[in-house]
Every structure is written in structure tokens, then in C-alpha cells.
PDB file of C-alpha atoms in Angstrom:
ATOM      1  CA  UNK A 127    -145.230 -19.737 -11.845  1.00  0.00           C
ATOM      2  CA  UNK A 128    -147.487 -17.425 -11.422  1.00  0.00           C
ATOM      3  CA  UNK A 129    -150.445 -15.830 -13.156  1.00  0.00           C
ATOM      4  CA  UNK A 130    -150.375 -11.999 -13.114  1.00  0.00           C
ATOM      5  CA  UNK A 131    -151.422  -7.791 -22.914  1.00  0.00           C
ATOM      6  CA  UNK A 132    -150.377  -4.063 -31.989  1.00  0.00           C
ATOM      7  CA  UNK A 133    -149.806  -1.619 -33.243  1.00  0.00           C
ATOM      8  CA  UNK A 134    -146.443  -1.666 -34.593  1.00  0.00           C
ATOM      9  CA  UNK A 135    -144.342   0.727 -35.411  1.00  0.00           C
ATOM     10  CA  UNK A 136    -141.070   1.450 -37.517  1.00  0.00           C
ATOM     11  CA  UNK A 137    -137.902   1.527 -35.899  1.00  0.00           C
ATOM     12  CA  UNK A 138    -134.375   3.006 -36.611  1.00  0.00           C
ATOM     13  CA  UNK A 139    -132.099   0.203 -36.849  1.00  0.00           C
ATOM     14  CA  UNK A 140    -131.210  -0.555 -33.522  1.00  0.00           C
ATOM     15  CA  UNK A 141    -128.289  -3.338 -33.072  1.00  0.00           C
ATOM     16  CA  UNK A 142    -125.484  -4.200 -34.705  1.00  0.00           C
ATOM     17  CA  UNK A 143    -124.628  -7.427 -36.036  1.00  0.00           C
ATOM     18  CA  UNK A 144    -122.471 -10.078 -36.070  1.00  0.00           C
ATOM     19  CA  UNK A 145    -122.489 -13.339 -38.151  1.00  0.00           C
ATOM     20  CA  UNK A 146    -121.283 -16.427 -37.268  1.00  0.00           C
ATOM     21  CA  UNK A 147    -121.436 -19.285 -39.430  1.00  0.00           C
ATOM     22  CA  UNK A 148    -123.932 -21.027 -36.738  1.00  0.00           C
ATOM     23  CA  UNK A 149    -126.398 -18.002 -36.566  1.00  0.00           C
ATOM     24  CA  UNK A 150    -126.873 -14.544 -36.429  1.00  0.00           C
ATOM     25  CA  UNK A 151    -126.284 -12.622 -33.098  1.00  0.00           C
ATOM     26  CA  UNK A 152    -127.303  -9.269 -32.295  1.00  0.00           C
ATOM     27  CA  UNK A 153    -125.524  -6.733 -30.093  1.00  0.00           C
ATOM     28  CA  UNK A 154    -127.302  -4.139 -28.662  1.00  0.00           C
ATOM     29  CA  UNK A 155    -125.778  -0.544 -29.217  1.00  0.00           C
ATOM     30  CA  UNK A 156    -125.143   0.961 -25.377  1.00  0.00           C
ATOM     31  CA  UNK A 157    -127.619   3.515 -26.499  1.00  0.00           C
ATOM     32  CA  UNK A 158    -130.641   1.287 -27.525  1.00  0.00           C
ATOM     33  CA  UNK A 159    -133.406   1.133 -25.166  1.00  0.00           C
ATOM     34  CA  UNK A 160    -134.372  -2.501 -23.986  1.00  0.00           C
ATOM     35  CA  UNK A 161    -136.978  -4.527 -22.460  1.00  0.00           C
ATOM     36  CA  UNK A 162    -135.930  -7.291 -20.357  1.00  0.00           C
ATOM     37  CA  UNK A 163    -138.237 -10.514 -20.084  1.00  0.00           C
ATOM     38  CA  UNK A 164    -137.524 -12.738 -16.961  1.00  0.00           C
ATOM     39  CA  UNK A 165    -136.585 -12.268 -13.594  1.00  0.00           C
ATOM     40  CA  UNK A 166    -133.187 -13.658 -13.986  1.00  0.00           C
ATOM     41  CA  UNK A 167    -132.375 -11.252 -16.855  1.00  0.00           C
ATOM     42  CA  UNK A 168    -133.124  -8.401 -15.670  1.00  0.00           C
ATOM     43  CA  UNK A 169    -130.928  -9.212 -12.271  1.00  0.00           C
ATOM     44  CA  UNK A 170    -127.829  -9.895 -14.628  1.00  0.00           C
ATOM     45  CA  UNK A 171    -128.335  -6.489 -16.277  1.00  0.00           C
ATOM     46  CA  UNK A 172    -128.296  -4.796 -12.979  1.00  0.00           C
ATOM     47  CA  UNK A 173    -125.149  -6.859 -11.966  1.00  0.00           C
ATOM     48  CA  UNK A 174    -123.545  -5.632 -15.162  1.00  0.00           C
ATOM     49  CA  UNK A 175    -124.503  -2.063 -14.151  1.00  0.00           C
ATOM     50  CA  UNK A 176    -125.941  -1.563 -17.524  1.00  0.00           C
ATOM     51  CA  UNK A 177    -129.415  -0.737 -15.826  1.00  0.00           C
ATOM     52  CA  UNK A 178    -129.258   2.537 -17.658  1.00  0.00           C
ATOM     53  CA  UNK A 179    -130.390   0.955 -20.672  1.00  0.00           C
ATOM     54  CA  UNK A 180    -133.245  -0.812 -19.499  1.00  0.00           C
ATOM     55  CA  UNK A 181    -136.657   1.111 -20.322  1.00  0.00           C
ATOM     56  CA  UNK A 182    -139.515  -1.842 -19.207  1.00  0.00           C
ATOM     57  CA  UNK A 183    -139.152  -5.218 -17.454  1.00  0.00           C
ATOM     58  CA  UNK A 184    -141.745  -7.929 -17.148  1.00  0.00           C
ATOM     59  CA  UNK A 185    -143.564  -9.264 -13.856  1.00  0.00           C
ATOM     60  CA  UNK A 186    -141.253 -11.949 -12.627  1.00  0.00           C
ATOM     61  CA  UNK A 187    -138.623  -9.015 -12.364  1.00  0.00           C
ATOM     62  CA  UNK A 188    -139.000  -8.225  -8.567  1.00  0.00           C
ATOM     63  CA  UNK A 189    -135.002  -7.789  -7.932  1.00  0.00           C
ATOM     64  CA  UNK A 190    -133.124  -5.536  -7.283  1.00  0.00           C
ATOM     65  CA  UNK A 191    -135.982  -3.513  -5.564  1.00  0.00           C
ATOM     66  CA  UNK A 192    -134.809  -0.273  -7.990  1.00  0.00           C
ATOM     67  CA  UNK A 193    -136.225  -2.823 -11.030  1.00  0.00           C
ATOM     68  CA  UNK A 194    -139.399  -2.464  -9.977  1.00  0.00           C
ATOM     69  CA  UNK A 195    -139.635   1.098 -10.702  1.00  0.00           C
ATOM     70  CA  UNK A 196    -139.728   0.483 -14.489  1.00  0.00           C
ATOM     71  CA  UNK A 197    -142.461  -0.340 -16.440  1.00  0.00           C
ATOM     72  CA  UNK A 198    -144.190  -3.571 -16.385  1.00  0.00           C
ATOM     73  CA  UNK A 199    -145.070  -5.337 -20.054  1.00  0.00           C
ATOM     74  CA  UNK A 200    -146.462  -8.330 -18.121  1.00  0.00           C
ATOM     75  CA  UNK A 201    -146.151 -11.945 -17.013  1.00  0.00           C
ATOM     76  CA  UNK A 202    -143.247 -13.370 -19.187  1.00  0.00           C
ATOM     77  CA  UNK A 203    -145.516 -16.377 -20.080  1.00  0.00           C
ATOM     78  CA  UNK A 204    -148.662 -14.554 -20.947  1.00  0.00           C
ATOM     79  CA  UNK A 205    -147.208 -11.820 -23.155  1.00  0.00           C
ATOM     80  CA  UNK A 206    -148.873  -9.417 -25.329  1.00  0.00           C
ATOM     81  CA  UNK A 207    -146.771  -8.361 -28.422  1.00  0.00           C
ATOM     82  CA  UNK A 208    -149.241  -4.603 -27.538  1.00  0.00           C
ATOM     83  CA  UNK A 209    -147.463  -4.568 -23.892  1.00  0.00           C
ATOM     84  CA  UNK A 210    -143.963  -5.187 -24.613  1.00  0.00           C
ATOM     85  CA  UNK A 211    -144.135  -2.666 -28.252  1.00  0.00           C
ATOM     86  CA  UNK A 212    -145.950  -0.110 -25.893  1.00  0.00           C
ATOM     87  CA  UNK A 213    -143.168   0.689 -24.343  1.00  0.00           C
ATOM     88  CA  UNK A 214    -141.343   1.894 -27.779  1.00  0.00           C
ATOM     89  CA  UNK A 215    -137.864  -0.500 -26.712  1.00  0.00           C
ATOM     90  CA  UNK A 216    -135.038  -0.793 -29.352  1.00  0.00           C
ATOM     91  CA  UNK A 217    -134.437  -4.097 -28.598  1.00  0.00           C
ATOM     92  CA  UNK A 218    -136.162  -7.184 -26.493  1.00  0.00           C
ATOM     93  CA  UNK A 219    -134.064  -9.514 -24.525  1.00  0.00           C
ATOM     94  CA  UNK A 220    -135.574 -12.318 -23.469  1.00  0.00           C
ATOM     95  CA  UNK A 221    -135.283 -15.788 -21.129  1.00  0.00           C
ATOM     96  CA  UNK A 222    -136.178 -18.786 -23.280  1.00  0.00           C
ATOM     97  CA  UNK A 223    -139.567 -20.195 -22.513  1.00  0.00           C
ATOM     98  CA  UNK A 224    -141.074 -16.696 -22.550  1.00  0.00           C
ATOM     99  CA  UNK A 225    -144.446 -16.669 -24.225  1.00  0.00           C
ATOM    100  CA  UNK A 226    -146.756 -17.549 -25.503  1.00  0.00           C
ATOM    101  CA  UNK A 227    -145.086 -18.764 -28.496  1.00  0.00           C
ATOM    102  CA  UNK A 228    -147.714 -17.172 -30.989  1.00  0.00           C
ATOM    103  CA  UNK A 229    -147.065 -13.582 -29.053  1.00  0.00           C
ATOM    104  CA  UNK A 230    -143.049 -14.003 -29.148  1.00  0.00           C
ATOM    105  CA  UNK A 231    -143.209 -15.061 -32.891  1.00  0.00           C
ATOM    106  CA  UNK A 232    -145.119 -11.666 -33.651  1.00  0.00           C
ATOM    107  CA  UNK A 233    -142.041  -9.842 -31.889  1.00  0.00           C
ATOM    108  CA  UNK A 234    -139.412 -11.764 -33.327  1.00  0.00           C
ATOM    109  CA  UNK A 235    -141.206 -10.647 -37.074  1.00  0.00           C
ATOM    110  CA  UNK A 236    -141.265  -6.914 -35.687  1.00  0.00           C
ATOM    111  CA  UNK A 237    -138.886  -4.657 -36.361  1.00  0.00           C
ATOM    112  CA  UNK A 238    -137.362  -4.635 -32.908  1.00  0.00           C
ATOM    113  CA  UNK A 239    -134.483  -6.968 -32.621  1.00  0.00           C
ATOM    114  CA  UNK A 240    -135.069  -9.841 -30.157  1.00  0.00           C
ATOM    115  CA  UNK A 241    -132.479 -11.442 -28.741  1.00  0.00           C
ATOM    116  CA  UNK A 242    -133.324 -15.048 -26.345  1.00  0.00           C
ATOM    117  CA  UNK A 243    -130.996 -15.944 -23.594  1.00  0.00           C
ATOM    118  CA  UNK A 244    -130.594 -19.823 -22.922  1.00  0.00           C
ATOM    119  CA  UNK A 245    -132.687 -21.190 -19.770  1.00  0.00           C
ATOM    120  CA  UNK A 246    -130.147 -23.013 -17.280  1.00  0.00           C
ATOM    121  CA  UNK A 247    -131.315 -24.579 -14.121  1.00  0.00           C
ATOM    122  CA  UNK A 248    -127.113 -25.319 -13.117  1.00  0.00           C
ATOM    123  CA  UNK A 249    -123.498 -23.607 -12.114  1.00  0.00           C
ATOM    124  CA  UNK A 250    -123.382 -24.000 -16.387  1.00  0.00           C
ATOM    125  CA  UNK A 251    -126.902 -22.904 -16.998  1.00  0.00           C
ATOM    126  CA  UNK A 252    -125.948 -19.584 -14.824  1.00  0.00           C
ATOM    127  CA  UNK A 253    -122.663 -18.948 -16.024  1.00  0.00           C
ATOM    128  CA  UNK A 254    -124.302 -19.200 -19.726  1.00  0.00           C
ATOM    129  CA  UNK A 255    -127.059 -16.758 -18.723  1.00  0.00           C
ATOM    130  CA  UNK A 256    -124.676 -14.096 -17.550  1.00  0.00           C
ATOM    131  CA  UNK A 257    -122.202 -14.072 -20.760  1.00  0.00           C
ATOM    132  CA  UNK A 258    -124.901 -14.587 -23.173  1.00  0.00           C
ATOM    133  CA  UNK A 259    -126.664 -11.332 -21.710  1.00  0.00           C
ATOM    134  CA  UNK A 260    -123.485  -9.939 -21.840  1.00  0.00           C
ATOM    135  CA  UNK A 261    -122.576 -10.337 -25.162  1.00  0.00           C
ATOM    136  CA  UNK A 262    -125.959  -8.987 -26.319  1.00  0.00           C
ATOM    137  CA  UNK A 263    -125.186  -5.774 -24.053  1.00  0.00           C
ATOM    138  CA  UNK A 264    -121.598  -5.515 -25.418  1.00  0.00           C
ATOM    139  CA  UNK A 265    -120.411  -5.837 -21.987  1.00  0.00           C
ATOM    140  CA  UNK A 266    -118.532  -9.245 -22.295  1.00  0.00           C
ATOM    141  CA  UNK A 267    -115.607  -8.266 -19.670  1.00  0.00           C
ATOM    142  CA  UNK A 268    -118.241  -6.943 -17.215  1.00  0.00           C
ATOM    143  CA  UNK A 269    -120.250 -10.429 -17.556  1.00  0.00           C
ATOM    144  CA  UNK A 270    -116.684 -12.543 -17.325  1.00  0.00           C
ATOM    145  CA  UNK A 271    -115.703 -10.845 -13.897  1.00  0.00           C
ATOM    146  CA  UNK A 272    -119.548 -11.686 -12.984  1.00  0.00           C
ATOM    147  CA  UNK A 273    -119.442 -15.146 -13.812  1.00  0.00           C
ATOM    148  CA  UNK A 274    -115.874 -15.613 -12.136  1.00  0.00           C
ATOM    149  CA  UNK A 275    -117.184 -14.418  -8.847  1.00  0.00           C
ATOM    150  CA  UNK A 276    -120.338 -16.380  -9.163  1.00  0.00           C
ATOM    151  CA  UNK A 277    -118.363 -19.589 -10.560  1.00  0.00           C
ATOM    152  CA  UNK A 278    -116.322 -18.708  -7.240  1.00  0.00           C
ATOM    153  CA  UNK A 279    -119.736 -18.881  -5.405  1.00  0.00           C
ATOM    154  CA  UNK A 280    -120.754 -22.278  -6.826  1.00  0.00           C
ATOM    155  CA  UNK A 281    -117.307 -23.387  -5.706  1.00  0.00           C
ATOM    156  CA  UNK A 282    -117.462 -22.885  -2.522  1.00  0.00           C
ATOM    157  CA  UNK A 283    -121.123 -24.321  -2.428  1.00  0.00           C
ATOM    158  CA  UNK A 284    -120.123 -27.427  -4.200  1.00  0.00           C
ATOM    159  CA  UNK A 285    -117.599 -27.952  -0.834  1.00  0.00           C
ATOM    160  CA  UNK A 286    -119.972 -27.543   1.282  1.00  0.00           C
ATOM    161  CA  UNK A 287    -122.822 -30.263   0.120  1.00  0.00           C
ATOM    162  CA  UNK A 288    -119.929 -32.846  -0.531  1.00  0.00           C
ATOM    163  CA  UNK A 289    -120.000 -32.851   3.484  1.00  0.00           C
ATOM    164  CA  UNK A 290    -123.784 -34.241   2.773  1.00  0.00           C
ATOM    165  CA  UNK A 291    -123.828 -38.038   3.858  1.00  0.00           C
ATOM    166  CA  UNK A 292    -127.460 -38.749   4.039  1.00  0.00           C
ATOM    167  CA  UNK A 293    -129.542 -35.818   1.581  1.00  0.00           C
ATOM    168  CA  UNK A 294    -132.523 -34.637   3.531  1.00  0.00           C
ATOM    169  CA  UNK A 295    -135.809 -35.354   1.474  1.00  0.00           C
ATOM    170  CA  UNK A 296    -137.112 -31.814   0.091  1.00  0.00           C
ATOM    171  CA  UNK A 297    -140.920 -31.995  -0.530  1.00  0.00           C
ATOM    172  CA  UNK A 298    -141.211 -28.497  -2.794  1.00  0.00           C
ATOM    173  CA  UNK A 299    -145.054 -27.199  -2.758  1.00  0.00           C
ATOM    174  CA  UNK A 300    -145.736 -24.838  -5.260  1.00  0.00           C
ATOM    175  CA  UNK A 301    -149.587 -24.305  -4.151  1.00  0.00           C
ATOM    176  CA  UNK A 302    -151.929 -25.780  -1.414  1.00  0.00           C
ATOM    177  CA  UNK A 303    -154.933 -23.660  -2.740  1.00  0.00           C
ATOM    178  CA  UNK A 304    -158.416 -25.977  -2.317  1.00  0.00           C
ATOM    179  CA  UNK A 305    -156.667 -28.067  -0.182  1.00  0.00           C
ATOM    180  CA  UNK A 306    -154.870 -29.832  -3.580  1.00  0.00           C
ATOM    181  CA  UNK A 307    -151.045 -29.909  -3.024  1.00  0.00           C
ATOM    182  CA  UNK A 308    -149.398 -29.202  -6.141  1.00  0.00           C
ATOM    183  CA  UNK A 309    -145.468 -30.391  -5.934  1.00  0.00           C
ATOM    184  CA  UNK A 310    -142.218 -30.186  -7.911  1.00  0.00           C
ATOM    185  CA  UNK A 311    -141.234 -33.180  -9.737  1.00  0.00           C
ATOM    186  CA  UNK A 312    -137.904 -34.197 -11.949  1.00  0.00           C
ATOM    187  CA  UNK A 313    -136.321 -31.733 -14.518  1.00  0.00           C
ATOM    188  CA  UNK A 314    -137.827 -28.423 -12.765  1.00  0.00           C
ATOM    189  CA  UNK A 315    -136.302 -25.233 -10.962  1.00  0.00           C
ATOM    190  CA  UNK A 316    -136.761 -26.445  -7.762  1.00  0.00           C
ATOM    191  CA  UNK A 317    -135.813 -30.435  -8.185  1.00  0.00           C
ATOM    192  CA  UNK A 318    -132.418 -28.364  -9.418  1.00  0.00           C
ATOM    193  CA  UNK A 319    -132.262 -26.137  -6.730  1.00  0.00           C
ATOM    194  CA  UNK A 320    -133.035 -28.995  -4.040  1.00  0.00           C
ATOM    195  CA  UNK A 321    -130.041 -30.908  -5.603  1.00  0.00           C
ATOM    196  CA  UNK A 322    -128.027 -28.102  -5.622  1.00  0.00           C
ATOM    197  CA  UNK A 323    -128.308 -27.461  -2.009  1.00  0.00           C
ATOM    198  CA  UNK A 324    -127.469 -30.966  -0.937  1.00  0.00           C
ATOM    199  CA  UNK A 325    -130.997 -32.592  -1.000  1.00  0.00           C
ATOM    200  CA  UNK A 326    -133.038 -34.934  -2.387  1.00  0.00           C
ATOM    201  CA  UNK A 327    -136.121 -34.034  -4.303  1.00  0.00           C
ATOM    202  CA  UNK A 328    -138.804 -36.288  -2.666  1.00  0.00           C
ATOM    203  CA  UNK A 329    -140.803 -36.730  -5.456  1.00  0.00           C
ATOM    204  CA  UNK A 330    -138.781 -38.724  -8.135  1.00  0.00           C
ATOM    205  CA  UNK A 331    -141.967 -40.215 -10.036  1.00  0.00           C
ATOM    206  CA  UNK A 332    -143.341 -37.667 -12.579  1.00  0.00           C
ATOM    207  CA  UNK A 333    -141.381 -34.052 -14.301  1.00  0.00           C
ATOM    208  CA  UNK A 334    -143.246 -30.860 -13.720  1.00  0.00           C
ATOM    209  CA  UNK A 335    -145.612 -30.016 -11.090  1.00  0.00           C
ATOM    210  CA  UNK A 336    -148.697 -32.151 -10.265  1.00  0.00           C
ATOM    211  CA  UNK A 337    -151.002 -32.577  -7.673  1.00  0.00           C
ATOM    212  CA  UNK A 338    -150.510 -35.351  -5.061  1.00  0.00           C
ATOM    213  CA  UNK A 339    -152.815 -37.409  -3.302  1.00  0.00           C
ATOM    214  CA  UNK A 340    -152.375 -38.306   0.379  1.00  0.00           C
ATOM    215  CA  UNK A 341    -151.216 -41.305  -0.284  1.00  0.00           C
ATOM    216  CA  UNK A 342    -148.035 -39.779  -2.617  1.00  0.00           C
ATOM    217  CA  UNK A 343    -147.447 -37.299   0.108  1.00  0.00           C
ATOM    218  CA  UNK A 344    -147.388 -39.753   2.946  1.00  0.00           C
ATOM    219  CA  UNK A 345    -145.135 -42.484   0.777  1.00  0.00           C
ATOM    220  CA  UNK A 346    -142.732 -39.462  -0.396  1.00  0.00           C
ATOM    221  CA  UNK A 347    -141.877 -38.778   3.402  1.00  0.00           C
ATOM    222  CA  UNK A 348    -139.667 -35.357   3.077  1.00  0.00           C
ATOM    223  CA  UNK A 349    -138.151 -34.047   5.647  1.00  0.00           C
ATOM    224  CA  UNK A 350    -138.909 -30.613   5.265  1.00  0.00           C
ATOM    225  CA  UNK A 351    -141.110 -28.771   3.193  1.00  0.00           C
ATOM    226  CA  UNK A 352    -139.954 -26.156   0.874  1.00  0.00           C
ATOM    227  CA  UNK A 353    -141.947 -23.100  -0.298  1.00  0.00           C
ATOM    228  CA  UNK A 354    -142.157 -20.007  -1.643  1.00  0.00           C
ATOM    229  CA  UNK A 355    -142.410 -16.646   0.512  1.00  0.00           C
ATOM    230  CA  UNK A 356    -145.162 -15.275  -1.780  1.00  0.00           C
ATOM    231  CA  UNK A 357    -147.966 -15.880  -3.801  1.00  0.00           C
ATOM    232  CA  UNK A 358    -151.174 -17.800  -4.071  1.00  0.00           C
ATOM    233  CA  UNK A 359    -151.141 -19.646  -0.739  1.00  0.00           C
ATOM    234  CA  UNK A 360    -147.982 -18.626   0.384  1.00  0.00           C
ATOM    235  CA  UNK A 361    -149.078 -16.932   3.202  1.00  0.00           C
ATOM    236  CA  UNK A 362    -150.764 -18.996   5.268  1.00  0.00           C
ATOM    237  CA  UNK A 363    -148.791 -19.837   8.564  1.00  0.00           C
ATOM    238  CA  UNK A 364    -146.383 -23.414   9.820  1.00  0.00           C
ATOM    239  CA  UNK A 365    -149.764 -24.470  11.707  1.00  0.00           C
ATOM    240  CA  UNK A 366    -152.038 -24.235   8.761  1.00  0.00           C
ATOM    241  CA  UNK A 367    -149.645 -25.680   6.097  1.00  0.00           C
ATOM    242  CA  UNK A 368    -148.884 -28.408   8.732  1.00  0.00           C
ATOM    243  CA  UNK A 369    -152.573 -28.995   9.453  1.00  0.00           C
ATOM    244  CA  UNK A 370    -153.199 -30.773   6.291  1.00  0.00           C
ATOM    245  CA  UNK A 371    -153.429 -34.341   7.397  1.00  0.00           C
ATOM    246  CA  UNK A 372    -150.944 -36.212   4.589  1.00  0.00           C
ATOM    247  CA  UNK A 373    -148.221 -33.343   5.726  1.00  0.00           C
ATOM    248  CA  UNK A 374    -148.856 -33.819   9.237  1.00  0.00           C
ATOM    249  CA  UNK A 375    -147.906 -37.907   8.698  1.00  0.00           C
ATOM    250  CA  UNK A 376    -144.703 -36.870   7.154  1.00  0.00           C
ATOM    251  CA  UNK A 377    -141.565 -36.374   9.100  1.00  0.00           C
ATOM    252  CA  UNK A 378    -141.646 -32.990   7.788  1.00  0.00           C
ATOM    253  CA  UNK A 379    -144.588 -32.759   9.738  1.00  0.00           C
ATOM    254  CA  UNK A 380    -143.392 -34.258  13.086  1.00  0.00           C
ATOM    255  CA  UNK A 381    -140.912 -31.609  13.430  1.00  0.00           C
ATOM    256  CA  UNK A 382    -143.207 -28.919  11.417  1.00  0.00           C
ATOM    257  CA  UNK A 383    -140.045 -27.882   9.358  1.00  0.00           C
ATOM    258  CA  UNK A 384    -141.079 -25.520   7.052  1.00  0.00           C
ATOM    259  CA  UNK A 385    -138.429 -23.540   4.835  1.00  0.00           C
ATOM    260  CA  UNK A 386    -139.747 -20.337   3.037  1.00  0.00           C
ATOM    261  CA  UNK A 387    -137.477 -18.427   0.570  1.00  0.00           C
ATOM    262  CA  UNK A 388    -138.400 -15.697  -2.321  1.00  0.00           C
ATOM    263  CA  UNK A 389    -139.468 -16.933  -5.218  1.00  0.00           C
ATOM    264  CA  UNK A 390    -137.330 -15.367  -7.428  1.00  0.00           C
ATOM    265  CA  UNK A 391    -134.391 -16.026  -5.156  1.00  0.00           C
ATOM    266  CA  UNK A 392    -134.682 -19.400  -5.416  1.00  0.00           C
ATOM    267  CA  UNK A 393    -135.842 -20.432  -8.674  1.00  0.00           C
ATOM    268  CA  UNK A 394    -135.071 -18.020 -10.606  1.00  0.00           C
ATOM    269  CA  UNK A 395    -130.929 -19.390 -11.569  1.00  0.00           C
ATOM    270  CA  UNK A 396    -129.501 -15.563 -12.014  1.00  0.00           C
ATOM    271  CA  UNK A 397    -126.310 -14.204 -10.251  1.00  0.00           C
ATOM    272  CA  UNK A 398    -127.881 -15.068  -6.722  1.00  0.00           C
ATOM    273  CA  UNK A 399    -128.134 -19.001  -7.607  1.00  0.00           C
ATOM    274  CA  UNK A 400    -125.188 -20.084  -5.477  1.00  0.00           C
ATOM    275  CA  UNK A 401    -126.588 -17.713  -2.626  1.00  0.00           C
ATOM    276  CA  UNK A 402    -129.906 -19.126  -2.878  1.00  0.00           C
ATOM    277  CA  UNK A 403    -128.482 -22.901  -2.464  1.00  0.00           C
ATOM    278  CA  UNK A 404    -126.541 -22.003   0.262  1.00  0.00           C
ATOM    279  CA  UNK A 405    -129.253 -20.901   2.136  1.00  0.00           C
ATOM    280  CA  UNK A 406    -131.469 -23.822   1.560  1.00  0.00           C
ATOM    281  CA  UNK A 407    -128.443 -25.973   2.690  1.00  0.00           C
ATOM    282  CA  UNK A 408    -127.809 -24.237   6.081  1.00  0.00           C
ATOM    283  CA  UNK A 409    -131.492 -24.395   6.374  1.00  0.00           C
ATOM    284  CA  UNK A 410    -131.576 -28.017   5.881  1.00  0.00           C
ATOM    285  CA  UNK A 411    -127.999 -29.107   7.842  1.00  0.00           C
ATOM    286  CA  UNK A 412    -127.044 -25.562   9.444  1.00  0.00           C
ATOM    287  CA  UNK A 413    -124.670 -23.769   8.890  1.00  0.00           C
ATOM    288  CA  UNK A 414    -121.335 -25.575   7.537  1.00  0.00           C
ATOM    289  CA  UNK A 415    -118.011 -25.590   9.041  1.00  0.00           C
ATOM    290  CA  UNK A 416    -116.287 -23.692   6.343  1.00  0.00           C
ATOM    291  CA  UNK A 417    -118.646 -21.017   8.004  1.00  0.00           C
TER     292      UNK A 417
END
């Protein structure tokens, strides 16, 4: 989401193994150093408490705050198999989708044991995130209580939007930079996040992010336009955003409603999913009854 580098070396063995009869898993001994790739990883180590063992992280790994004290192997898209070795980990745990695919081929063939954790942008995709991590860690009771509590959290979300009679229209903008308004279409973090939260992705035409023309923007007609606290563009105040003349014809720009949340918070489907839903609803409807 956003755009932030071999010399290999031999390594003690440093997992053991389990076969299955569908594949070959790898737990990671609790004294074998890792590197976590992905934002949402890294959080679910932390909420494990098994921290202790990380020894890098990549750039989308802003929270907790404490995570960014460890090294950075870059921008979990644009790896190098250099960064990530240079950091001498035991094992690599990873979100699916990291690459490129080229650079995460030449550290699955290392001699570090790589283990991928299934993407998720749902209550199941989450819940699968937090056992699969920890199974790798060993930690399977820790990650159960987790994904209780967080199930819990969905839960009680899930009572909240079926209150929802007529979804607000969610216009997501990922960038305004040159004046070009790229948005979040079908089968993306954000379409699931705007669902999640009771709303209605306004753009229903297209998957992935694309640029809009006026005429798109004023036809989609959200109600409120959803961004990101940080980043390319990010910062630029309600009166600029809203001064963009296809906005300012939307009913999202009538009432200027802007809604800013962190990044990572709210696309990033780790422990703090539920949370992050929440929010967006009681930003779109206020704040429910159950409150």
C-alpha cells in the first residue's frame, strides 16, 4: 500500500517438523530467532507475548509502538532476500502476498525455514491468522485464548451492524496525489472492512484500486469518505480533500464527512480487526445502543 533490499549463509537447523499427509509444517523452536513479514503478523506475535523471539520486522509493522524498535528488512512487497538474511533470523514468517515472488522463492530455497501465514480479509480470515501463527510459534493455547476473545469481539460487532437498515455508502480513497483519486473496489481490505462495519462499498464496478474520473465519483455518491491517517496524501486537511470538485458534488461532500483511521488499524485484519470495524461503524451511525 505503500512504497517504502545475498549472501547466504549456513544455518543450524532451526525448526522442528511435523508431517501431515497434506504438507509439511514447521514449528519454530521458542529459541529460534525470527523475522516477521506483515503488519498483521507481527501484531499477533506481540498478542501472543512471544515478542522475545522476534529479531527484525518489515515496514508495514508499525504496531505495537515497542515493534518498531526492531530492525527493519523492508516493505513486505518489495523484499530483498539481502535484507531479510542480513539480519541472520532462524526462521521467516511471513503474510501471504509478501514479495516479490522471485525474492520469496530465493528464501524459501535458503536454508532458513519459511513459514507463510494465510491472508484473510474476515472474522475467519483473522481467526486463521492468529492460530496459524500460533502453531508455527508452538504457542497454540496462547493463540486459542486470542482468537476466543477476538471471535468474542467480532460477536459483539456482528450485533451491532445487524441494527444497520439503510448501509451508508463508503467511498475509500487510497491516494488523491496529482489530483487523480485512486479508490477501493470489490475483493480488497477496505471493500471488507467497509462491509464489516455496516457499509456499503460505493464502488461495486471494478476489484482493486483504480483511478476514477469525475463522472464515477459523482455517480458513486458515498456518504462519507474513508481514508487513511498517513501516507502519500494523507495529510492534507477536510477543506482540501473536499475541494476537489467531483467530491464536493457528492453527499459526502455536502456534509464534508471525512473519516481518517491508521492504516494498519484498519486494513491490516490482525487481532485489532473487530476494533477497527467498530470504530468505522460508530463513525458512520454513532455510537450503538449496546454502548
Amino acid at each position: 500500500m505503500a512504497l517504502l533490499g545475498l549472501s547466504l549463509f549456513a544455518a543450524a537447523p532451526a525448526a522442528a517438523q511435523e508431517t501431515t499427509s497434506a504438507q509439511k509444517k514447521v514449528i519454530f523452536a521458542p529459541d529460534v530467532s525470527l523475522v516477521a513479514i506483515g503488519g498483521s503478523i507481527t501484531e499477533i506475535v506481540y498478542a501472543l507475548g512471544e515478542e522475545d523471539r522476534l529479531v527484525a520486522r518489515d515496514t508495514t509493522s508499525t504496531y505495537p509502538e515497542a515493534a518498531k524498535a526492531l530492525p527493519d528488512v523492508g516493505y513486505m512487497r518489495q523484499l530483498s532476500p539481502e535484507g531479510v538474511l542480513s539480519v541472520n533470523p532462524g526462521g521467516i514468517l511471513s503474510l501471504e502476498g509478501s514479495g516479490p515472488p522471485d525474492a520469496v522463492q530465493v528464501l524459501k530455497q535458503s536454508e532458513v525455514p519459511y513459514v507463510t501465514i494465510e491472508e484473510g480479509y474476515d472474522r475467519d480470515g483473522v481467526l486463521t491468522k492468529i492460530r496459524e501463527v500460533g502453531e508455527a510459534l508452538g504457542a497454540e493455547e496462547k493463540a486459542q485464548t486470542l482468537a476466543d476473545q477476538v471471535a468474542g469481539e467480532f460477536d459483539a460487532l456482528e450485533k451491532d451492524t445487524a441494527a444497520v437498515a439503510a448501509p451508508k455508502r463508503v467511498l475509500f480513497l487510497m491516494s488523491m496525489q496529482g489530483g487523480k483519486l485512486l479508490a477501493a473496489g470489490r475483493h480488497t481490505a477496505a471493500d471488507a472492512m467497509i462491509r464489516l462495519s455496516g457499509g456499503e462499498n460505493a464502488i461495486s464496478g471494478y476489484e482493486g484500486y483504480k483511478a476514477l474520473s469525475e463522472e464515477a465519483v459523482i455517480d458513486a455518491a458515498p456518504d462519507a469518505i474513508l481514508m487513511m491517517a498517513q501516507g502519500a496524501s494523507h495529510g492534507i486537511g477536510t477543506d482540501q480533500v473536499f475541494a476537489n470538485p467531483a467530491l464536493a458534488a457528492t453527499p459526502a461532500g455536502e456534509t464534508k464527512n471525512l473519516i481518517r483511521m491508521d492504516g494498519l488499524y484498519l486494513l491490516g485484519f490482525g487481532p485489532r480487526a473487530a476494533s477497527a470495524a467498530r470504530e468505522l461503524h460508530q463513525a458512520l451511525y454513532g455510537a450503538p445502543a449496546s454502548n
